[in-house]
PDB file of C-alpha atoms in Angstrom:
ATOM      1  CA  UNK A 183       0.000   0.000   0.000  1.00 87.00           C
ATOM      2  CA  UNK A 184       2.881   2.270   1.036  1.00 90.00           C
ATOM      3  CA  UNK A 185       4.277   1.886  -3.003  1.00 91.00           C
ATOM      4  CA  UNK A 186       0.905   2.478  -4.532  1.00 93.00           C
ATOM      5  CA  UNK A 187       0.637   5.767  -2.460  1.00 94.00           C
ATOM      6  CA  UNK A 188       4.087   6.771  -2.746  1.00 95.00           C
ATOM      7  CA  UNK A 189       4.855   6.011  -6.322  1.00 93.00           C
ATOM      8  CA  UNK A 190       0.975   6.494  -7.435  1.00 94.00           C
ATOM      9  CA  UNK A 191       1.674   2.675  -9.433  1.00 95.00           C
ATOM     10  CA  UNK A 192       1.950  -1.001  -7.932  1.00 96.00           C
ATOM     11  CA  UNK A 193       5.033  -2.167  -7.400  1.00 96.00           C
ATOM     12  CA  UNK A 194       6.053  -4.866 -10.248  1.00 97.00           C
ATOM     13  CA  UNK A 195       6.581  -8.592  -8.929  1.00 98.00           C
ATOM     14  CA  UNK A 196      10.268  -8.186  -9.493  1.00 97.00           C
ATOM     15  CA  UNK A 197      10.453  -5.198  -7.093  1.00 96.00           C
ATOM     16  CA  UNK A 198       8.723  -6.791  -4.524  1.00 97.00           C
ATOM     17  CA  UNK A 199      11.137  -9.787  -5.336  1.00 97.00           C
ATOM     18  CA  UNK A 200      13.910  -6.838  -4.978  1.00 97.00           C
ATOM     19  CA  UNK A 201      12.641  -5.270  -1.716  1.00 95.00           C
ATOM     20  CA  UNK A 202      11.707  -8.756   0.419  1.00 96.00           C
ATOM     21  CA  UNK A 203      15.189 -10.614  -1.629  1.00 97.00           C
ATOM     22  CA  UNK A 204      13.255 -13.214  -2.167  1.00 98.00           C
ATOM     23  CA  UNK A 205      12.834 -15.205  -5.933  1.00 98.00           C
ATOM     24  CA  UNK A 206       9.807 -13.781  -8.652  1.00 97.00           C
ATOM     25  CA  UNK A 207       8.256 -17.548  -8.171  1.00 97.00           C
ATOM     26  CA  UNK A 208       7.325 -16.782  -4.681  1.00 98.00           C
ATOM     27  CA  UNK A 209       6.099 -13.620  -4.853  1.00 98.00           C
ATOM     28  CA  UNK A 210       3.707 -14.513  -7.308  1.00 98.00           C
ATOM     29  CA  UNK A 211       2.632 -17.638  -4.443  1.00 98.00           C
ATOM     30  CA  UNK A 212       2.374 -15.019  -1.816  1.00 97.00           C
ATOM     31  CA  UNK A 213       0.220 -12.658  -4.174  1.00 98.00           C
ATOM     32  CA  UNK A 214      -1.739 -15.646  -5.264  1.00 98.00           C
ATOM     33  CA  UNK A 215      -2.703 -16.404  -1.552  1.00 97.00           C
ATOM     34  CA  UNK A 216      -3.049 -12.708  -0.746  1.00 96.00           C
ATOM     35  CA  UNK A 217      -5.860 -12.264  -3.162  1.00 96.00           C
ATOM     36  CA  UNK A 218      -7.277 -15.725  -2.064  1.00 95.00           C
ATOM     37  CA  UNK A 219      -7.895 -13.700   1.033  1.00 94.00           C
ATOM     38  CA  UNK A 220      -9.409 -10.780  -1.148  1.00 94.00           C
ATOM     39  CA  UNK A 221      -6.545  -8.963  -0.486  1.00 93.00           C
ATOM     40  CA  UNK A 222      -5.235  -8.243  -3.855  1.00 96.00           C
ATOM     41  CA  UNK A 223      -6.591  -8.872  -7.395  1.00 96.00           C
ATOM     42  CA  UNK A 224      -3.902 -10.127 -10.019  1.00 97.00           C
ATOM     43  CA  UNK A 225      -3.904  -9.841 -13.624  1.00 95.00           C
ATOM     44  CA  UNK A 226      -4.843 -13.446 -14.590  1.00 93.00           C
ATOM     45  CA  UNK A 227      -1.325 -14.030 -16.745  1.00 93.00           C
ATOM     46  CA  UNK A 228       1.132 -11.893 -15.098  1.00 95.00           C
ATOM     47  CA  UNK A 229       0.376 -12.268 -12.050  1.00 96.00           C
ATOM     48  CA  UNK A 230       1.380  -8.410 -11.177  1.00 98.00           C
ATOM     49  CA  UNK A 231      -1.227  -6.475  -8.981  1.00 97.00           C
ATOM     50  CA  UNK A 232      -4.331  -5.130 -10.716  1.00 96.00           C
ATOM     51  CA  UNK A 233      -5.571  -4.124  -7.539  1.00 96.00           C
ATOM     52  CA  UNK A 234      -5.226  -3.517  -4.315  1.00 96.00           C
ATOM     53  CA  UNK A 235      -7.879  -1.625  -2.735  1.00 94.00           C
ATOM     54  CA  UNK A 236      -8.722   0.740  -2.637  1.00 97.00           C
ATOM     55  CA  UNK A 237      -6.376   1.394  -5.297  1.00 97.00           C
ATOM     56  CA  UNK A 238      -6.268   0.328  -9.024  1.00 97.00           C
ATOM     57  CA  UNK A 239      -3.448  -0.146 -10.900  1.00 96.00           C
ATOM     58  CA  UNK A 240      -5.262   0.362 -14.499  1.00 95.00           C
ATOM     59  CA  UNK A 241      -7.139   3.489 -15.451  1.00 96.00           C
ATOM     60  CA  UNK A 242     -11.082   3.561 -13.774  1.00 96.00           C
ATOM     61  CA  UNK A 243     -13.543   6.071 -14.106  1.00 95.00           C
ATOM     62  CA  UNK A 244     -12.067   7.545 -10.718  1.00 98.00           C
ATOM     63  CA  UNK A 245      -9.095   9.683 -11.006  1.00 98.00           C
ATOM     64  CA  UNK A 246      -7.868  10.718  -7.531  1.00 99.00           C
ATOM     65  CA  UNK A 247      -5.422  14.071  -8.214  1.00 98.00           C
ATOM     66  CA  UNK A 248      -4.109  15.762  -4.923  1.00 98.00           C
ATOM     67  CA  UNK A 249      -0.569  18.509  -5.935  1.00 96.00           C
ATOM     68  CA  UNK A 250       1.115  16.248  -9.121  1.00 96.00           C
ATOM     69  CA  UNK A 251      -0.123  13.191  -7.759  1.00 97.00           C
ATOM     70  CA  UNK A 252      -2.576  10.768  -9.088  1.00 98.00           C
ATOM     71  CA  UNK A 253      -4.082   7.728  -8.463  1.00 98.00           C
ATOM     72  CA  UNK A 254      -6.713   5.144  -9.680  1.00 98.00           C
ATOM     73  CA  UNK A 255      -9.895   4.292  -7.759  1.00 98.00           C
ATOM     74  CA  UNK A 256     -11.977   1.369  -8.440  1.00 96.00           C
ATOM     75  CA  UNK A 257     -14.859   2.774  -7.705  1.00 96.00           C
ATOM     76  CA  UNK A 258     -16.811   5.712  -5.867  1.00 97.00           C
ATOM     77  CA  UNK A 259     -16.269   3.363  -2.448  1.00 96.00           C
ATOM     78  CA  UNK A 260     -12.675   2.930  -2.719  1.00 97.00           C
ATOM     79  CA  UNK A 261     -12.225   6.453  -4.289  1.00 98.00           C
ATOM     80  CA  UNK A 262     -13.449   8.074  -0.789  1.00 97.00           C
ATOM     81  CA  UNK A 263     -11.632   5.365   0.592  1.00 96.00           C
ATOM     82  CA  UNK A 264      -8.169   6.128  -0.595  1.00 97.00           C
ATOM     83  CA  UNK A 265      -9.474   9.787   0.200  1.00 97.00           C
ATOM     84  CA  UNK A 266      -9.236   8.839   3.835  1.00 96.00           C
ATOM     85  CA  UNK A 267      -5.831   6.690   3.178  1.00 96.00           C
ATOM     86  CA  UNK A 268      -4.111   9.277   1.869  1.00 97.00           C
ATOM     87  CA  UNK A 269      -5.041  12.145   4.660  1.00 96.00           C
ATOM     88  CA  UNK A 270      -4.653  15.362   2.129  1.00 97.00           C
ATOM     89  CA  UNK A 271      -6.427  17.727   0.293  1.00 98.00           C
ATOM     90  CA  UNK A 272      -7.291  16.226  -3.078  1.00 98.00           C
ATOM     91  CA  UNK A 273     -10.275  15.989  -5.785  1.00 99.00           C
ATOM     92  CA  UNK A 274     -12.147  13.015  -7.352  1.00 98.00           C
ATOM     93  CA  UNK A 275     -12.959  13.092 -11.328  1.00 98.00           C
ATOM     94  CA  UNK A 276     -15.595  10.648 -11.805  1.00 97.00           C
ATOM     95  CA  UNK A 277     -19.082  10.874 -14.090  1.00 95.00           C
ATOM     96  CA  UNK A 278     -22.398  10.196 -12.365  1.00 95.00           C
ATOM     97  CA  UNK A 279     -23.766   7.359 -13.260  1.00 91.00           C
ATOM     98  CA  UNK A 280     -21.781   6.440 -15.471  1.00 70.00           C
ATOM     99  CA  UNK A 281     -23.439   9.233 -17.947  1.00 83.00           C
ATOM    100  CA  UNK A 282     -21.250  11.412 -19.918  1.00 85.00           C
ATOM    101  CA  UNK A 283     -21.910  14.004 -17.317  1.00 92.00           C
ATOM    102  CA  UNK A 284     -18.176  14.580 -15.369  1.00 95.00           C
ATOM    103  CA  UNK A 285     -17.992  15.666 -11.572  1.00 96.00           C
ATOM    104  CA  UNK A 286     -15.268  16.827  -9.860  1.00 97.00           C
ATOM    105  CA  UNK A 287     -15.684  16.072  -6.082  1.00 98.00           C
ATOM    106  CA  UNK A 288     -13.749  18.036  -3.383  1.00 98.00           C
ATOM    107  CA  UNK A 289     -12.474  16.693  -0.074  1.00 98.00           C
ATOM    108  CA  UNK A 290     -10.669  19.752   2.186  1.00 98.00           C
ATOM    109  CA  UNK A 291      -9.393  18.705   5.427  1.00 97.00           C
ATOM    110  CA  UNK A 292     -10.865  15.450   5.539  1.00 94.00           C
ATOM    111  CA  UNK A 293     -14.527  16.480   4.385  1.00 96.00           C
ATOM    112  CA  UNK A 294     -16.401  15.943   1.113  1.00 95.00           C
ATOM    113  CA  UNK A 295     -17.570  19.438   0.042  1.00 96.00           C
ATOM    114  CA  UNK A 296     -20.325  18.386  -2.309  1.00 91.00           C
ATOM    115  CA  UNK A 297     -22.354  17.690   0.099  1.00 88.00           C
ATOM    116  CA  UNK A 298     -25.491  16.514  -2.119  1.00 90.00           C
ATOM    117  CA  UNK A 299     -24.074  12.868  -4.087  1.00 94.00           C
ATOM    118  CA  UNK A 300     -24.942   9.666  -3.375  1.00 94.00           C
ATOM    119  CA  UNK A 301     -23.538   5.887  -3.854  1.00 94.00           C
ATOM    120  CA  UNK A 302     -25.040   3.368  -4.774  1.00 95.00           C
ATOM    121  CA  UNK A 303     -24.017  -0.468  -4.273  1.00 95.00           C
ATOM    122  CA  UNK A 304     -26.178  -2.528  -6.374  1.00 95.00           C
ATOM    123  CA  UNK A 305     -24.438  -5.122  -5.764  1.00 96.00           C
ATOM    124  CA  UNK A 306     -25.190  -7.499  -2.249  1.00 96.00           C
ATOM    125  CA  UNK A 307     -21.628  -6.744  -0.820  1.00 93.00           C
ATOM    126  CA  UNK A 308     -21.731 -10.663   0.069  1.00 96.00           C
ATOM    127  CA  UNK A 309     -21.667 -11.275  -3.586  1.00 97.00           C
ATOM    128  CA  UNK A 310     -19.233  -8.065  -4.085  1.00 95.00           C
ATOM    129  CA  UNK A 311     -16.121 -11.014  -4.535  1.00 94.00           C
ATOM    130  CA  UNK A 312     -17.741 -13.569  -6.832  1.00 95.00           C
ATOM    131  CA  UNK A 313     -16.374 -10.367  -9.918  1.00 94.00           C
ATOM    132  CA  UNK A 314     -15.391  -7.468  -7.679  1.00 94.00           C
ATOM    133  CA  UNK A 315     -14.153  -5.888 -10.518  1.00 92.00           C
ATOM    134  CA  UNK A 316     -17.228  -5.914 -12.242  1.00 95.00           C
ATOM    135  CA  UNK A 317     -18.613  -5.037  -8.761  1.00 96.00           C
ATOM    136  CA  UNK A 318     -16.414  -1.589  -8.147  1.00 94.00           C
ATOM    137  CA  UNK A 319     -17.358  -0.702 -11.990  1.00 94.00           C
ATOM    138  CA  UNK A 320     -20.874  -0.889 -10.678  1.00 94.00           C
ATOM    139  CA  UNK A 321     -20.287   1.615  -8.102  1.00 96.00           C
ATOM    140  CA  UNK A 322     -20.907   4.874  -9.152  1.00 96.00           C
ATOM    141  CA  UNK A 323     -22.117   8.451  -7.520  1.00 95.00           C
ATOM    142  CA  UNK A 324     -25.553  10.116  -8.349  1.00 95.00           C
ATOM    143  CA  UNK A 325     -26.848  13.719  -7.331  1.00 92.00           C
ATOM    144  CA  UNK A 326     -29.908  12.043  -6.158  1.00 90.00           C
ATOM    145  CA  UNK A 327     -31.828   8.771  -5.216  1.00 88.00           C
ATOM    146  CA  UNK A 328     -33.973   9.366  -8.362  1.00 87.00           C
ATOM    147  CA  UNK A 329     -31.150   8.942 -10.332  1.00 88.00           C
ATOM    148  CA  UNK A 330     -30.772   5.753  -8.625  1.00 89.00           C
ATOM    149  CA  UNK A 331     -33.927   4.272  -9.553  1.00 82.00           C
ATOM    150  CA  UNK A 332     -33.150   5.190 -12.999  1.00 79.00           C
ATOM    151  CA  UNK A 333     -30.371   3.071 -13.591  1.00 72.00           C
TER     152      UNK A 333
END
């Protein structure tokens, strides 16, 4: 978590080989367990981190920008989420509802200033791991609950 916050990326099996001296073949075994335990999610032939939440290491439809740093969220969950994991000043670029119509939500000292969106988890969180990639992409902010019954 420290990397992905740090270097705004995940750190590449062979670093993490690098940093715990330890060979590629069982870092990928540790990884593999680690997102057993829903810890991580791998790209299915690499094997490097996809994501760790609440972080993504592809582009998302939440772009997390505080000073020259940015990040990936996986969804409007983890993007608040990282909000509070990274303790600064920052703004969220996300569109609502996955419409063409682009937000850009401000959290100042710890506190969301637009005080009027909503998200919405249509997803049973008990299913959230059965695709939780497809779950986070499902996770999106509204200005309203009538939005929400729109979708």
């Amino acid at each position: 978590m420290k990397h992905f916050i740090e270097y705004a990326k995940a750190p590449s099996v062979s670093k993490l080989s690098d940093i715990f001296g330890i060979q590629v073949a069982s870092v990928v075994e540790a990884l593999k367990a680690l997102q057993e335990y829903h810890g991580v999610v791998l790209q299915p032939v690499s094997h490097e981190v996809w994501v760790a939440h609440p972080f993504s290491a592809a582009p998302t439809n939440f772009w997390i920008q505080s000073g020259d740093m940015g990040w990936w969220g996986n969804c409007a969950w983890c993007a608040l989420g990282a909000a509070a994991l990274l303790a600064r000043d920052l703004t969220i670029t996300t569109t609502l509802g996955s419409e063409s119509k682009q937000i850009v939500i401000e959290i100042i000292n710890g506190k969301i200033q637009n005080k009027h969106l909503f998200v919405h988890f249509p997803i049973p969180m008990e299913k959230a791991w059965d695709n939780v990639v497809y779950t986070c992409s499902t996770m999106l902010m509204f200005e309203s609950e009538s939005d929400i019954s729109m979708v």
